[in-house]
Coordinates of C-alpha atoms and ligand atoms in Angstrom, one line a residue:
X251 CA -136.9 52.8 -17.1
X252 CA -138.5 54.7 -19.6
X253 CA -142.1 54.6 -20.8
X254 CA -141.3 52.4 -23.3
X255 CA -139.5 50.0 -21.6
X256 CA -142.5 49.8 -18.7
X257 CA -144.6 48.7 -21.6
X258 CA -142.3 46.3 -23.3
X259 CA -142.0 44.8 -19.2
X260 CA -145.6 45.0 -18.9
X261 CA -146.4 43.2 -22.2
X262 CA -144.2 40.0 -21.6
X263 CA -144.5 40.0 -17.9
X264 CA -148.6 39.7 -18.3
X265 CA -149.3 37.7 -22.0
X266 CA -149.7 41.2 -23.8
X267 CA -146.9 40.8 -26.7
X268 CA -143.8 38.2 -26.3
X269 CA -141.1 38.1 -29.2
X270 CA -141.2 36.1 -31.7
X271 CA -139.5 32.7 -31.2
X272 CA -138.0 34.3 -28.1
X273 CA -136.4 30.6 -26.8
X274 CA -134.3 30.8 -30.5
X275 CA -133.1 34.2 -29.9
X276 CA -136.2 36.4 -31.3
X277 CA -136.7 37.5 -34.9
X278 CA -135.7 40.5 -36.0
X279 CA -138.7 43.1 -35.3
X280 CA -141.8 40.5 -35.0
X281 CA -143.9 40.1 -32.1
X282 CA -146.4 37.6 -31.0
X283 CA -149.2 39.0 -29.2
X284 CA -150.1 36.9 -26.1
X285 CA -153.8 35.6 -24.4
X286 CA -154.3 39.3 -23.4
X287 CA -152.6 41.0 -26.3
X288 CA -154.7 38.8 -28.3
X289 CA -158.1 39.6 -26.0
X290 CA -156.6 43.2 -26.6
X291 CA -156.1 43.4 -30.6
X292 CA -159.1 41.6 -31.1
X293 CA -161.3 44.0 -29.0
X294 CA -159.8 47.2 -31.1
X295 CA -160.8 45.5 -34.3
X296 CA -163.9 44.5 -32.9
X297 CA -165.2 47.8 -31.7
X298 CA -163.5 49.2 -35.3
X299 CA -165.2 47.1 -37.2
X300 CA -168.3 47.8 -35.3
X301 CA -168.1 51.5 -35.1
X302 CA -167.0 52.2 -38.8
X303 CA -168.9 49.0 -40.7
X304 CA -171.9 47.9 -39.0
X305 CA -173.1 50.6 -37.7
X306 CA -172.9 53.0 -40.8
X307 CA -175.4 52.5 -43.6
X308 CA -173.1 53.7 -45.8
X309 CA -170.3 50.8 -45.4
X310 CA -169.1 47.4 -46.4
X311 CA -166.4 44.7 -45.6
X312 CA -164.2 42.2 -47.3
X313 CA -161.5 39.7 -46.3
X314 CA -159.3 39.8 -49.1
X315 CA -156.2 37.3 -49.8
X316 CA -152.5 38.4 -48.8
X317 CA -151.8 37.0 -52.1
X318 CA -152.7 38.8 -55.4
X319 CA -151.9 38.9 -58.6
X320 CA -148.8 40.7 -59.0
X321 CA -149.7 42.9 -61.8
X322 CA -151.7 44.9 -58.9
X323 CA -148.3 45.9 -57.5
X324 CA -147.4 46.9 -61.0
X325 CA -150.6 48.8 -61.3
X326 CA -150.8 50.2 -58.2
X327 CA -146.9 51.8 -58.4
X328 CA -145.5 49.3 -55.2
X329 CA -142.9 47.7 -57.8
X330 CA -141.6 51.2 -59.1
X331 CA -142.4 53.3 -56.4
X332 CA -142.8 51.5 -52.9
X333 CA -139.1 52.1 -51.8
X334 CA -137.5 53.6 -48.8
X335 CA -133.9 55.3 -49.6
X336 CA -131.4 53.0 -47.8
X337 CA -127.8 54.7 -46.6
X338 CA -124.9 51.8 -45.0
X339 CA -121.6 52.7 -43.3
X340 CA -118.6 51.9 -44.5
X341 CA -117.2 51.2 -40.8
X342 CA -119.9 49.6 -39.2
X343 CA -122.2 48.6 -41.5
X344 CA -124.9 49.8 -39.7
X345 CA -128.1 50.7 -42.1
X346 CA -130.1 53.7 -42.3
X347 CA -132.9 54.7 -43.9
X348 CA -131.9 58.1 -45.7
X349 CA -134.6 60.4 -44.4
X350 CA -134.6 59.3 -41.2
X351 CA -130.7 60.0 -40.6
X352 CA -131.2 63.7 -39.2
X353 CA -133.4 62.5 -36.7
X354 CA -131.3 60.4 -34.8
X355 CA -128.5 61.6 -32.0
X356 CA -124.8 61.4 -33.7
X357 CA -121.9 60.5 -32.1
X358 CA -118.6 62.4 -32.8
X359 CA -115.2 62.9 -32.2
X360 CA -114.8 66.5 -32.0
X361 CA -111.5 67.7 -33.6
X362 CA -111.7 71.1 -31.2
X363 CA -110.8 68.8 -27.8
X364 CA -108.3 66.8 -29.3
X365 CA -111.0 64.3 -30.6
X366 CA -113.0 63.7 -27.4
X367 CA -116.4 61.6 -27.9
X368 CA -119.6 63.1 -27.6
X369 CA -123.2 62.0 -28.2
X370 CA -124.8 64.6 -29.7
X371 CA -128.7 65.5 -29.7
X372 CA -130.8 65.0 -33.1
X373 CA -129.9 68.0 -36.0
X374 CA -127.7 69.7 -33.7
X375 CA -124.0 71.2 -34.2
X376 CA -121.6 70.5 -32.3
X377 CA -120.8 73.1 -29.4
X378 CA -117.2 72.7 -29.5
X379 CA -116.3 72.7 -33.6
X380 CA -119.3 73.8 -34.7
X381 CA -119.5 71.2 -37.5
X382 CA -122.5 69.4 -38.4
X383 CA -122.7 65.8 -38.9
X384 CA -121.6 64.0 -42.3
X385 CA -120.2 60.7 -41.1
X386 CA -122.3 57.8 -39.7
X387 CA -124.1 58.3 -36.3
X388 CA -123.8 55.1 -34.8
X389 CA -120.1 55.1 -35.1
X390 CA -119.0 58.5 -35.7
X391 CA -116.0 57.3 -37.7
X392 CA -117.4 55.8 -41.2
X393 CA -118.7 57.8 -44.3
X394 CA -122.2 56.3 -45.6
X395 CA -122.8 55.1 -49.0
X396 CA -125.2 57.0 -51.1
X397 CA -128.4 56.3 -50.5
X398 CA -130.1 53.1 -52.5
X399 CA -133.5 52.9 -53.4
X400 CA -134.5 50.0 -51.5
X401 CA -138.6 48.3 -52.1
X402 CA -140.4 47.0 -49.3
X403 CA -142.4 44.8 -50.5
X404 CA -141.2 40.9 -49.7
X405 CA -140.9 38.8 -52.6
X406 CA -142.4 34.8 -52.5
X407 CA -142.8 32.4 -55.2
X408 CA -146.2 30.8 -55.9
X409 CA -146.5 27.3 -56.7
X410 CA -143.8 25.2 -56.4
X411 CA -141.5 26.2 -58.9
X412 CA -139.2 29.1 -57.7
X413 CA -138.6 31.3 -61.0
X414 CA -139.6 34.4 -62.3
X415 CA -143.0 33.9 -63.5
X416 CA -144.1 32.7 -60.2
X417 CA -142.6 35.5 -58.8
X418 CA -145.3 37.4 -56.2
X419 CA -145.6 39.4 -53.2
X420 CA -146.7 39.8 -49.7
X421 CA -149.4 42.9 -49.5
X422 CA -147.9 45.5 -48.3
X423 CA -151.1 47.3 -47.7
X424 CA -154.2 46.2 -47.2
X425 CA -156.1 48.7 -50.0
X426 CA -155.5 47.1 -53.0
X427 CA -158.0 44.7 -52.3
X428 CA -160.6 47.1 -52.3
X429 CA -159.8 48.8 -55.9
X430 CA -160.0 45.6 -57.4
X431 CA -163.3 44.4 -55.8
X432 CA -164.8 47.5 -56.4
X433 CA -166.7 46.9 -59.0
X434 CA -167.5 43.0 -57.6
X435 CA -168.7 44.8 -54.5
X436 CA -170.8 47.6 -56.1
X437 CA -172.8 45.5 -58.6
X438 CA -173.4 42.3 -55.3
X439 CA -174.4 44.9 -52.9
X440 CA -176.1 47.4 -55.4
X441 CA -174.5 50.5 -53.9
X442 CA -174.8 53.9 -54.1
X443 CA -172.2 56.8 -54.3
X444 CA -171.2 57.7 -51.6
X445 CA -169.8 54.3 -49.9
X446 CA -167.0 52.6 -48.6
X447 CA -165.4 49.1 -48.3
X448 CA -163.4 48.0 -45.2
X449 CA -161.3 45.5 -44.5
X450 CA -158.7 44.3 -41.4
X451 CA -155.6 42.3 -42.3
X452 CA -152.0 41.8 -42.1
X453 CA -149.9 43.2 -44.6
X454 CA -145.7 43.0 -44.7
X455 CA -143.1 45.2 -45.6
X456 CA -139.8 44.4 -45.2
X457 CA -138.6 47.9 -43.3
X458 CA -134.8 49.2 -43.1
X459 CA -135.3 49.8 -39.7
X460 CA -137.8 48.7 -37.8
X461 CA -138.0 48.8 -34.1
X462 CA -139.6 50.9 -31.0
X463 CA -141.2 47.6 -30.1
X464 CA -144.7 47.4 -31.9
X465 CA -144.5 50.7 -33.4
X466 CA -142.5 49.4 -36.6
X467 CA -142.4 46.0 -37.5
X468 CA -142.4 43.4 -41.0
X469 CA -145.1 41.9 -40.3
X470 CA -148.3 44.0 -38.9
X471 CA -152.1 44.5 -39.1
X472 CA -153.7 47.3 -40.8
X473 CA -157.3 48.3 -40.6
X474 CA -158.7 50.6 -43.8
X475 CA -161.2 52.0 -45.5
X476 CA -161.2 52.8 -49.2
X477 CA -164.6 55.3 -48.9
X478 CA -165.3 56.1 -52.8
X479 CA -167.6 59.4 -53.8
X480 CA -168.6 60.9 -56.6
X481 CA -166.0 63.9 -57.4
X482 CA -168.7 65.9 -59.4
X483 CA -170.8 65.9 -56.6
X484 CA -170.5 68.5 -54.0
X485 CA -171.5 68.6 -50.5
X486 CA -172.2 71.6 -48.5
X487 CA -170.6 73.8 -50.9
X488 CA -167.5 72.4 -51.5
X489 CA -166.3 69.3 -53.8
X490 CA -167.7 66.1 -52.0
X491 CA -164.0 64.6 -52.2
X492 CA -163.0 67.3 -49.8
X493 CA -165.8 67.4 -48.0
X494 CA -165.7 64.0 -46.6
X495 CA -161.7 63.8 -46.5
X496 CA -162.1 66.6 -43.6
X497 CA -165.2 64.2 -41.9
X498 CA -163.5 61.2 -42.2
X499 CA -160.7 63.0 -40.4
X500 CA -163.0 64.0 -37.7
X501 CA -164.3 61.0 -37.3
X502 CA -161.5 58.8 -37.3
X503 CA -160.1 61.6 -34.3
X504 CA -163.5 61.6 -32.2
X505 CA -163.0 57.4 -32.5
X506 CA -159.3 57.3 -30.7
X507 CA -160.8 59.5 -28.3
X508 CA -163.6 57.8 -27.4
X509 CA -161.5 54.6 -26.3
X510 CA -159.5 56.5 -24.4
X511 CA -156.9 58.2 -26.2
X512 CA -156.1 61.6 -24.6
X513 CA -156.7 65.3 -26.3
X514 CA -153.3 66.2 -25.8
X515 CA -151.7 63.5 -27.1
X516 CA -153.5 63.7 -30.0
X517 CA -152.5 65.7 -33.2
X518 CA -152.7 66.6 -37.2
X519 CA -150.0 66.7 -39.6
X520 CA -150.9 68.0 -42.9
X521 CA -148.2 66.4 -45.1
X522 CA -146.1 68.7 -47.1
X523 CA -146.7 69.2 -50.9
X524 CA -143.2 67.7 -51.7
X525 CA -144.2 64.8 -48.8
X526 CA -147.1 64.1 -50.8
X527 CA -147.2 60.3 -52.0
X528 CA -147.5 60.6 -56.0
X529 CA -151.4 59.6 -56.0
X530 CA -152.4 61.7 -53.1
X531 CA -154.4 65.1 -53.6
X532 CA -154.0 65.9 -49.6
X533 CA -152.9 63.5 -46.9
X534 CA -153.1 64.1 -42.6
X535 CA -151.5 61.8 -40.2
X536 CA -153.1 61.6 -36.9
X537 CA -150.3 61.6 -34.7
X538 CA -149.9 60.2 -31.5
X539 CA -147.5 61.5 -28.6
X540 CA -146.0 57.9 -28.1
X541 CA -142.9 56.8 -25.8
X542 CA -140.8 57.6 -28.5
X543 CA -142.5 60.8 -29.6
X544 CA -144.6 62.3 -31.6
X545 CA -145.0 59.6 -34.6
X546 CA -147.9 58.9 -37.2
X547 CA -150.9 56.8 -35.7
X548 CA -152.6 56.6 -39.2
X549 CA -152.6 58.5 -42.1
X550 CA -156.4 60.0 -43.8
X551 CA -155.4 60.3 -47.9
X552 CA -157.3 61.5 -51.2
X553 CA -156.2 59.5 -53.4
X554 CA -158.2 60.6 -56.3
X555 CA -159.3 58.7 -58.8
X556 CA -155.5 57.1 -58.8
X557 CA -156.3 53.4 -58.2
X558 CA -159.3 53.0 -60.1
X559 CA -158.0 54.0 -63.1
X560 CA -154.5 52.7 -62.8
X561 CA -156.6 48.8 -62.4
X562 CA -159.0 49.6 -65.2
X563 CA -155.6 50.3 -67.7
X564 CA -153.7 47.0 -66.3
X565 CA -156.6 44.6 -66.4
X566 CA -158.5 45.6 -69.4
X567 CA -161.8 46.4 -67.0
X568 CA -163.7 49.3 -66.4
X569 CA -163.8 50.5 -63.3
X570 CA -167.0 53.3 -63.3
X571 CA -170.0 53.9 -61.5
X572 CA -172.7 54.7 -63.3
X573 CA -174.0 58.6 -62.0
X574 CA -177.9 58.0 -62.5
X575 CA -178.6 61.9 -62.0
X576 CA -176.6 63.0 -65.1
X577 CA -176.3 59.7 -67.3
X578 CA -172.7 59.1 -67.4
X579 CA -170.0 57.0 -65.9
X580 CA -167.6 57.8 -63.8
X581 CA -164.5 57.2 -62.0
X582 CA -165.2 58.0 -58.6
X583 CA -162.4 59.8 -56.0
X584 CA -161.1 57.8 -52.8
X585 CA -160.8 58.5 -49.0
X586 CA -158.9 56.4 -47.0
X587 CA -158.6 56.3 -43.6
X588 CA -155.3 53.8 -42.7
X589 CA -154.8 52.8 -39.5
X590 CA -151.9 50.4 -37.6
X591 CA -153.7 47.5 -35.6
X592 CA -150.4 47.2 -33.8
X593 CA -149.9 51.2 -33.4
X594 CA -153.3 51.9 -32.1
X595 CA -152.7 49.0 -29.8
X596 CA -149.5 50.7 -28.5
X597 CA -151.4 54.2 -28.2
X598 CA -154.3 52.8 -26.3
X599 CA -151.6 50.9 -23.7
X600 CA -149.9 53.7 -23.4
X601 CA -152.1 56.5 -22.5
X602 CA -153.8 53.7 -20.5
X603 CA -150.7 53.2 -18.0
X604 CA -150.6 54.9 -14.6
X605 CA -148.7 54.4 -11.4
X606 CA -150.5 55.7 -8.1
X607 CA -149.8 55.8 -4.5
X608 CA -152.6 54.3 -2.5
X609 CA -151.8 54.2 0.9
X610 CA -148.3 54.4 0.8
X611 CA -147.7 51.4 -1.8
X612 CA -147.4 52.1 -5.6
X613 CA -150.6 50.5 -7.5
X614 CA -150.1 49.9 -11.2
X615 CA -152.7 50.6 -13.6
X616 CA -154.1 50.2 -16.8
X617 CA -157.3 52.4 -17.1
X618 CA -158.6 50.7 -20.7
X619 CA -161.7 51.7 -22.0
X620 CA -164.1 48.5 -20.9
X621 CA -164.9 48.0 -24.4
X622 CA -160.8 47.2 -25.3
X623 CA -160.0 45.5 -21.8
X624 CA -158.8 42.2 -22.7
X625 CA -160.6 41.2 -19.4
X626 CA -163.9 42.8 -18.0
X627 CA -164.5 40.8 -15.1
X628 CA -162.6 38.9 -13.0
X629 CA -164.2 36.9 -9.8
X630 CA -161.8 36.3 -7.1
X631 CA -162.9 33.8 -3.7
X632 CA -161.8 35.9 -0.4
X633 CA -161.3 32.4 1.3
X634 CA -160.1 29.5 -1.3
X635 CA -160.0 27.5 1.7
X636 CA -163.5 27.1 1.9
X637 CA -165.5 25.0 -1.0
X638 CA -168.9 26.5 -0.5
X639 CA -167.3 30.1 -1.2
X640 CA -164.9 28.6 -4.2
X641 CA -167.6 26.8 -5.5
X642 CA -169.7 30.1 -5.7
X643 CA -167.4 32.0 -7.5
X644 CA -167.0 29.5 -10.0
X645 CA -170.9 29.2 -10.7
X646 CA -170.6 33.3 -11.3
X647 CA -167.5 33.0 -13.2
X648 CA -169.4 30.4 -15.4
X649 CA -172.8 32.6 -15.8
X650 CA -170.8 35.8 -16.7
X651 CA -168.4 34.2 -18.5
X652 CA -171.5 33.5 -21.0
X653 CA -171.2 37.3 -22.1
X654 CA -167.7 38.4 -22.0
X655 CA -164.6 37.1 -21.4
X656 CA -164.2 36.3 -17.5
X657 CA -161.3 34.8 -15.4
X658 CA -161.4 33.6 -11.7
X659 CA -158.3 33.6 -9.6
X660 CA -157.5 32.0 -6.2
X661 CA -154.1 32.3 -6.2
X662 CA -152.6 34.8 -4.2
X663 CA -154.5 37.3 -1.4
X664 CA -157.1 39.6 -2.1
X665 CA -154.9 42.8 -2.7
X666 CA -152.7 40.7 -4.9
X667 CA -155.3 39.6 -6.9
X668 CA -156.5 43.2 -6.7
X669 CA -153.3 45.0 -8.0
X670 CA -152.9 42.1 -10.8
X671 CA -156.1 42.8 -12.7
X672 CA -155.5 46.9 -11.7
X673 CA -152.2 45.9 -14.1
X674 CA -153.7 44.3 -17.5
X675 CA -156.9 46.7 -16.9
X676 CA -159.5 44.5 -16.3
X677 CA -161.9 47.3 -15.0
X678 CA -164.1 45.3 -12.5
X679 CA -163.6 42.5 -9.7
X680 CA -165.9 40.4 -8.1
X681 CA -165.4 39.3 -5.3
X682 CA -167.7 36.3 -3.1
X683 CA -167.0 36.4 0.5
X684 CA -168.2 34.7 3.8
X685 CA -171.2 36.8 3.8
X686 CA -172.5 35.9 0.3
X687 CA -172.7 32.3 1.6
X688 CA -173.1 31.8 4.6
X689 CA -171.8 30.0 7.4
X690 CA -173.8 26.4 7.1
X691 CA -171.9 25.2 10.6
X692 CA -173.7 28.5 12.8
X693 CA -176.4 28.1 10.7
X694 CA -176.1 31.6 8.9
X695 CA -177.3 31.4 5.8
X696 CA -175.8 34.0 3.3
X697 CA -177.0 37.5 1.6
X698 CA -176.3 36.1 -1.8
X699 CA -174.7 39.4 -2.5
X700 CA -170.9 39.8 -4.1
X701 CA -168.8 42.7 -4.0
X702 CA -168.4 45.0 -7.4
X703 CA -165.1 46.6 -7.2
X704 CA -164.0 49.3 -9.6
X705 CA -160.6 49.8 -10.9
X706 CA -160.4 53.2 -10.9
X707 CA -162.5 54.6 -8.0
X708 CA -161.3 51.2 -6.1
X709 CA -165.2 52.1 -5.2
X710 CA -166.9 48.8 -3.5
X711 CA -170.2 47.8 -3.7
X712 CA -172.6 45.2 -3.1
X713 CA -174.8 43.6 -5.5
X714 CA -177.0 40.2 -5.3
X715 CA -175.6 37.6 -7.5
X716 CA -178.9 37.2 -9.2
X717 CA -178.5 41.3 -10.6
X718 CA -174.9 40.5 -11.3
X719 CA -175.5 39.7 -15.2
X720 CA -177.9 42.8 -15.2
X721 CA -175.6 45.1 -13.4
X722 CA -172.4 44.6 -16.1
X723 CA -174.4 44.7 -19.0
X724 CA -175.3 47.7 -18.1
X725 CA -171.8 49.3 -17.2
X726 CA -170.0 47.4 -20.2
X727 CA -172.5 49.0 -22.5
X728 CA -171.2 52.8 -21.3
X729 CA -173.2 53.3 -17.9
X730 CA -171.2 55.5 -15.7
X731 CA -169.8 53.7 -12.4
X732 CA -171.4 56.2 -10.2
X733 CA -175.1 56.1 -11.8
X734 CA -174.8 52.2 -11.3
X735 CA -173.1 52.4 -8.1
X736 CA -175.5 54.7 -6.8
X737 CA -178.3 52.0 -6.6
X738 CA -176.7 49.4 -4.3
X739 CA -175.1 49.9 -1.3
X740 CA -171.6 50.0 -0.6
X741 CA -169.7 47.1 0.7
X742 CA -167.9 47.8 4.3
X743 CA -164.1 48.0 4.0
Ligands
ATP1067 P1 -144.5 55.3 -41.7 O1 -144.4 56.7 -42.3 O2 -144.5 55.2 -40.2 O3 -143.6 54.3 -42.3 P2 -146.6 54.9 -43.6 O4 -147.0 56.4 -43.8 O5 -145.8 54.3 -44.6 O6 -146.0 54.8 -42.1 P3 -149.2 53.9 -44.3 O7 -148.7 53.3 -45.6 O8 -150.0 55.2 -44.4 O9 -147.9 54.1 -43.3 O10 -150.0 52.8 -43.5 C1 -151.1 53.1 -42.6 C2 -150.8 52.8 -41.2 O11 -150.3 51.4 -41.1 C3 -149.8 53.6 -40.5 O12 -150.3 54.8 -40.0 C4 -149.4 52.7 -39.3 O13 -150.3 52.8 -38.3 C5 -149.5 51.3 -39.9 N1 -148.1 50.9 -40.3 C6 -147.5 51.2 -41.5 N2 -146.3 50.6 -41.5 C7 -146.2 49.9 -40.3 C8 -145.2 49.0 -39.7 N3 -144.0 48.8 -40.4 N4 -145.4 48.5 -38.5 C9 -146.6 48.8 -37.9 N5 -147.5 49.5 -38.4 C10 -147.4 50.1 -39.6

């Protein structure tokens, strides 16, 4: 199995992401995220939201509709411009999207060895003949179409009569939202160049080929910023446009990194000049090494003053702030840091996944970030055979469960229950044993102390029920295990 395919095994086989309408078949490309994908996506929106909106002075939110008017597609350049080039074969009718043909593997009959088949790697020649590929690669026997501009965007009617007028659109980005609120947002929040406006929400494009499980799909979550500044403004010496293109680029880096994601499978890709999208001054992807590759985790764009002025000619509104300093109005320049719910949720699993051998058996692991761990604590009962010990662990599961999300499980042993939260990443256990209670029928009364267990030390200490709350607020805030752990002593074997 290959990375991918742990993941996609992973996902269904623990509530992370199941297909769509599996029991009918599935739907082409969409996904349904599960109770711990959801626990999951909602804890890397969360934290995003946090991080990049509350905690910044120099931030705002919306939650815009899917649904707009549909002269913002017009205005925006999604009806002329939002369009992948789309190739078919003739044979086959398999579909391709145009620029993505050269990266796929080709299959050919090779004329050089009396037509034998081969599968040959991505942009390569073949060895034999030499030739390159011009027929389709799927089939390796049917000559492709010319490529068709083909738009994205899926079409709906609103209201309930299906004609042209009533013709709209799914979003296919979340961003238009925030051009044309900008000026409802500037004058109800009285803000001051520079600032941004951020908002997380689905969005839909109706892709040639989607696929690589959550990396490309129709329907999928989006979380960006629109952060406006004023372009005659310059910051440390250099145009303030540029300036905070290259910090949001940092920042938005030093954030994947901080939940986890690994240096070295991080990366920048300036775009090319002729890659550019028409409105963009300068664009860098953050890539991500993923399963399938190298591929773009989100995408940091200047748009310029593109958007503002393209709404302010469709509606009829002006769309200016007014630059106190040198009395005049003006159109101010946008950075926008896009990212992919869906993708970053991919990433973080991903980098997150290890297999280990611990004493000779192969332990399966997750090693989330605490913050994005659908789980943080789960309490397990070393004896669900006895009530007062059962009962226990459910008052602790209750109390904690207060603060974050919690689960107790009695149904299996205790290195079953073990390697099953190891799996989805929950990073600690709890576990109430014979010595926290007591045994009333010898007259031993218990310690009232639980064991903490660590997912990734497997580290074991033990910790009076009373400090429990205490104890994880201070390690889901950020403490480090061994500064906590350090304080109580460890629980034997
Ligand atoms: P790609 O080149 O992969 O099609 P894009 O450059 O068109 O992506 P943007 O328009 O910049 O993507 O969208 C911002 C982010 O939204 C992307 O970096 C990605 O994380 C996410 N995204 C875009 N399209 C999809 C999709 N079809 N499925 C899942 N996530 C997507």
């Amino acid at each position: 199995m290959n990375n991918m395919d742990l993941l996609v095994s992973l996902s269904k086989r623990r509530g992370f992401v199941f297909q769509s309408s599996e029991i009918y078949g599935g739907t082409g490309s969409c996904w349904d995220y599960g109770p711990l994908g959801v626990e999951l996506k909602n804890n890397i929106k969360r934290v995003w939201w946090r991080d990049f909106v509350q905690a910044r002075a120099d931030m705002v939110g919306i939650d815009a509709s899917i649904l707009m008017h549909p002269t913002v597609w017009k205005a925006s350049g999604h009806l002329d411009h939002f369009t992948d080039p789309m190739v078919d074969c003739r044979e086959c009718k398999h579909r391709f999207r145009a620029d993505h043909l050269d990266a796929l593997a080709w299959v050919h009959y090779c004329p050089a060895t009396k037509g034998n088949k081969f599968t040959i790697p991505a942009g390569e020649p073949c060895g034999h003949c030499g030739q390159r590929r011009t027929l389709c690669p799927n089939c390796g026997k049917g000559e492709l179409t010319p490529p068709r501009q083909f738009n994205l965007m899926f079409k709906t009617f609103m209201g309930p009569v299906e004609e042209e007028a009533a013709l709209t659109y799914l979003r296919p980005e979340t961003a238009q939202a925030m051009f044309v609120n900008f000026d409802n947002v500037l004058q109800s929040m009285r803000l001051k160049l520079p600032f941004g406006i951020a908002q997380a929400g689905r969005s839909f494009r109706n892709e040639i080929t989607p696929g690589n499980f959550i990396f490309r799909t129709r329907e999928f979550e989006q979380m960006e910023i629109e952060y406006f500044v004023n372009p005659n403004d310059r910051v440390e010496g250099r145009p303030a446009d540029e300036y905070w293109h290259d910090r949001w680029i940092e920042d938005c880096l030093a954030w994947f990194r901080r939940y986890g994601l690994r240096e070295e499978n991080l990366r920048l890709r300036e775009h090319e000049r002729d890659e550019l999208a028409h409105y963009a001054k300068r664009t860098v992807d953050i890539e991500y090494n993923f399963p399938i590759g190298w591929s773009e985790l989100m995408g940091i764009a200047n748009r310029t003053d593109f958007d503002l002025k393209q709404h302010a000619k469709w509606s009829g509104k002006s769309l200016t702030y007014f630059d106190e300093d040198r009395k005049e109005h003006v159109v101010p320049y946008v950075v926008e840091p896009a990212a992919g719910v869906d993708r970053a949720l991919l990433a973080f699993m991903a980098d997150a996944y290890r297999e280990e051998e611990v004493r000779g058996e192969k332990r399966v692991l997750l090693r989330l970030h605490p913050e994005l761990a659908p789980v943080k604590v789960a309490v397990l009962p070393l004896l669900k055979k006895r009530d007062d010990i059962v009962r226990a662990a459910q008052a602790v599961r209750a109390d904690l469960a207060k603060h974050w999300r919690v689960v107790y499980d009695d149904t299996a042993a205790i290195g079953r229950l073990y390697r099953r939260q190891d799996e989805v990443g929950t990073p600690y256990c709890v576990t109430v044993d014979v010595q926290t209670v007591g045994d009333g029928e010898r007259g031993e009364t218990g310690d009232g102390r639980v064991t903490i267990r660590e997912r990734d030390s497997m580290e074991q200490i033990r910790v009076l029920v009373a400090e429990l709350a205490g104890v994880f607020r201070e390690l889901l805030a950020g403490a480090a295990w061994p500064s906590v752990a350090g304080r109580y002593p460890p629980a034997r074997g």
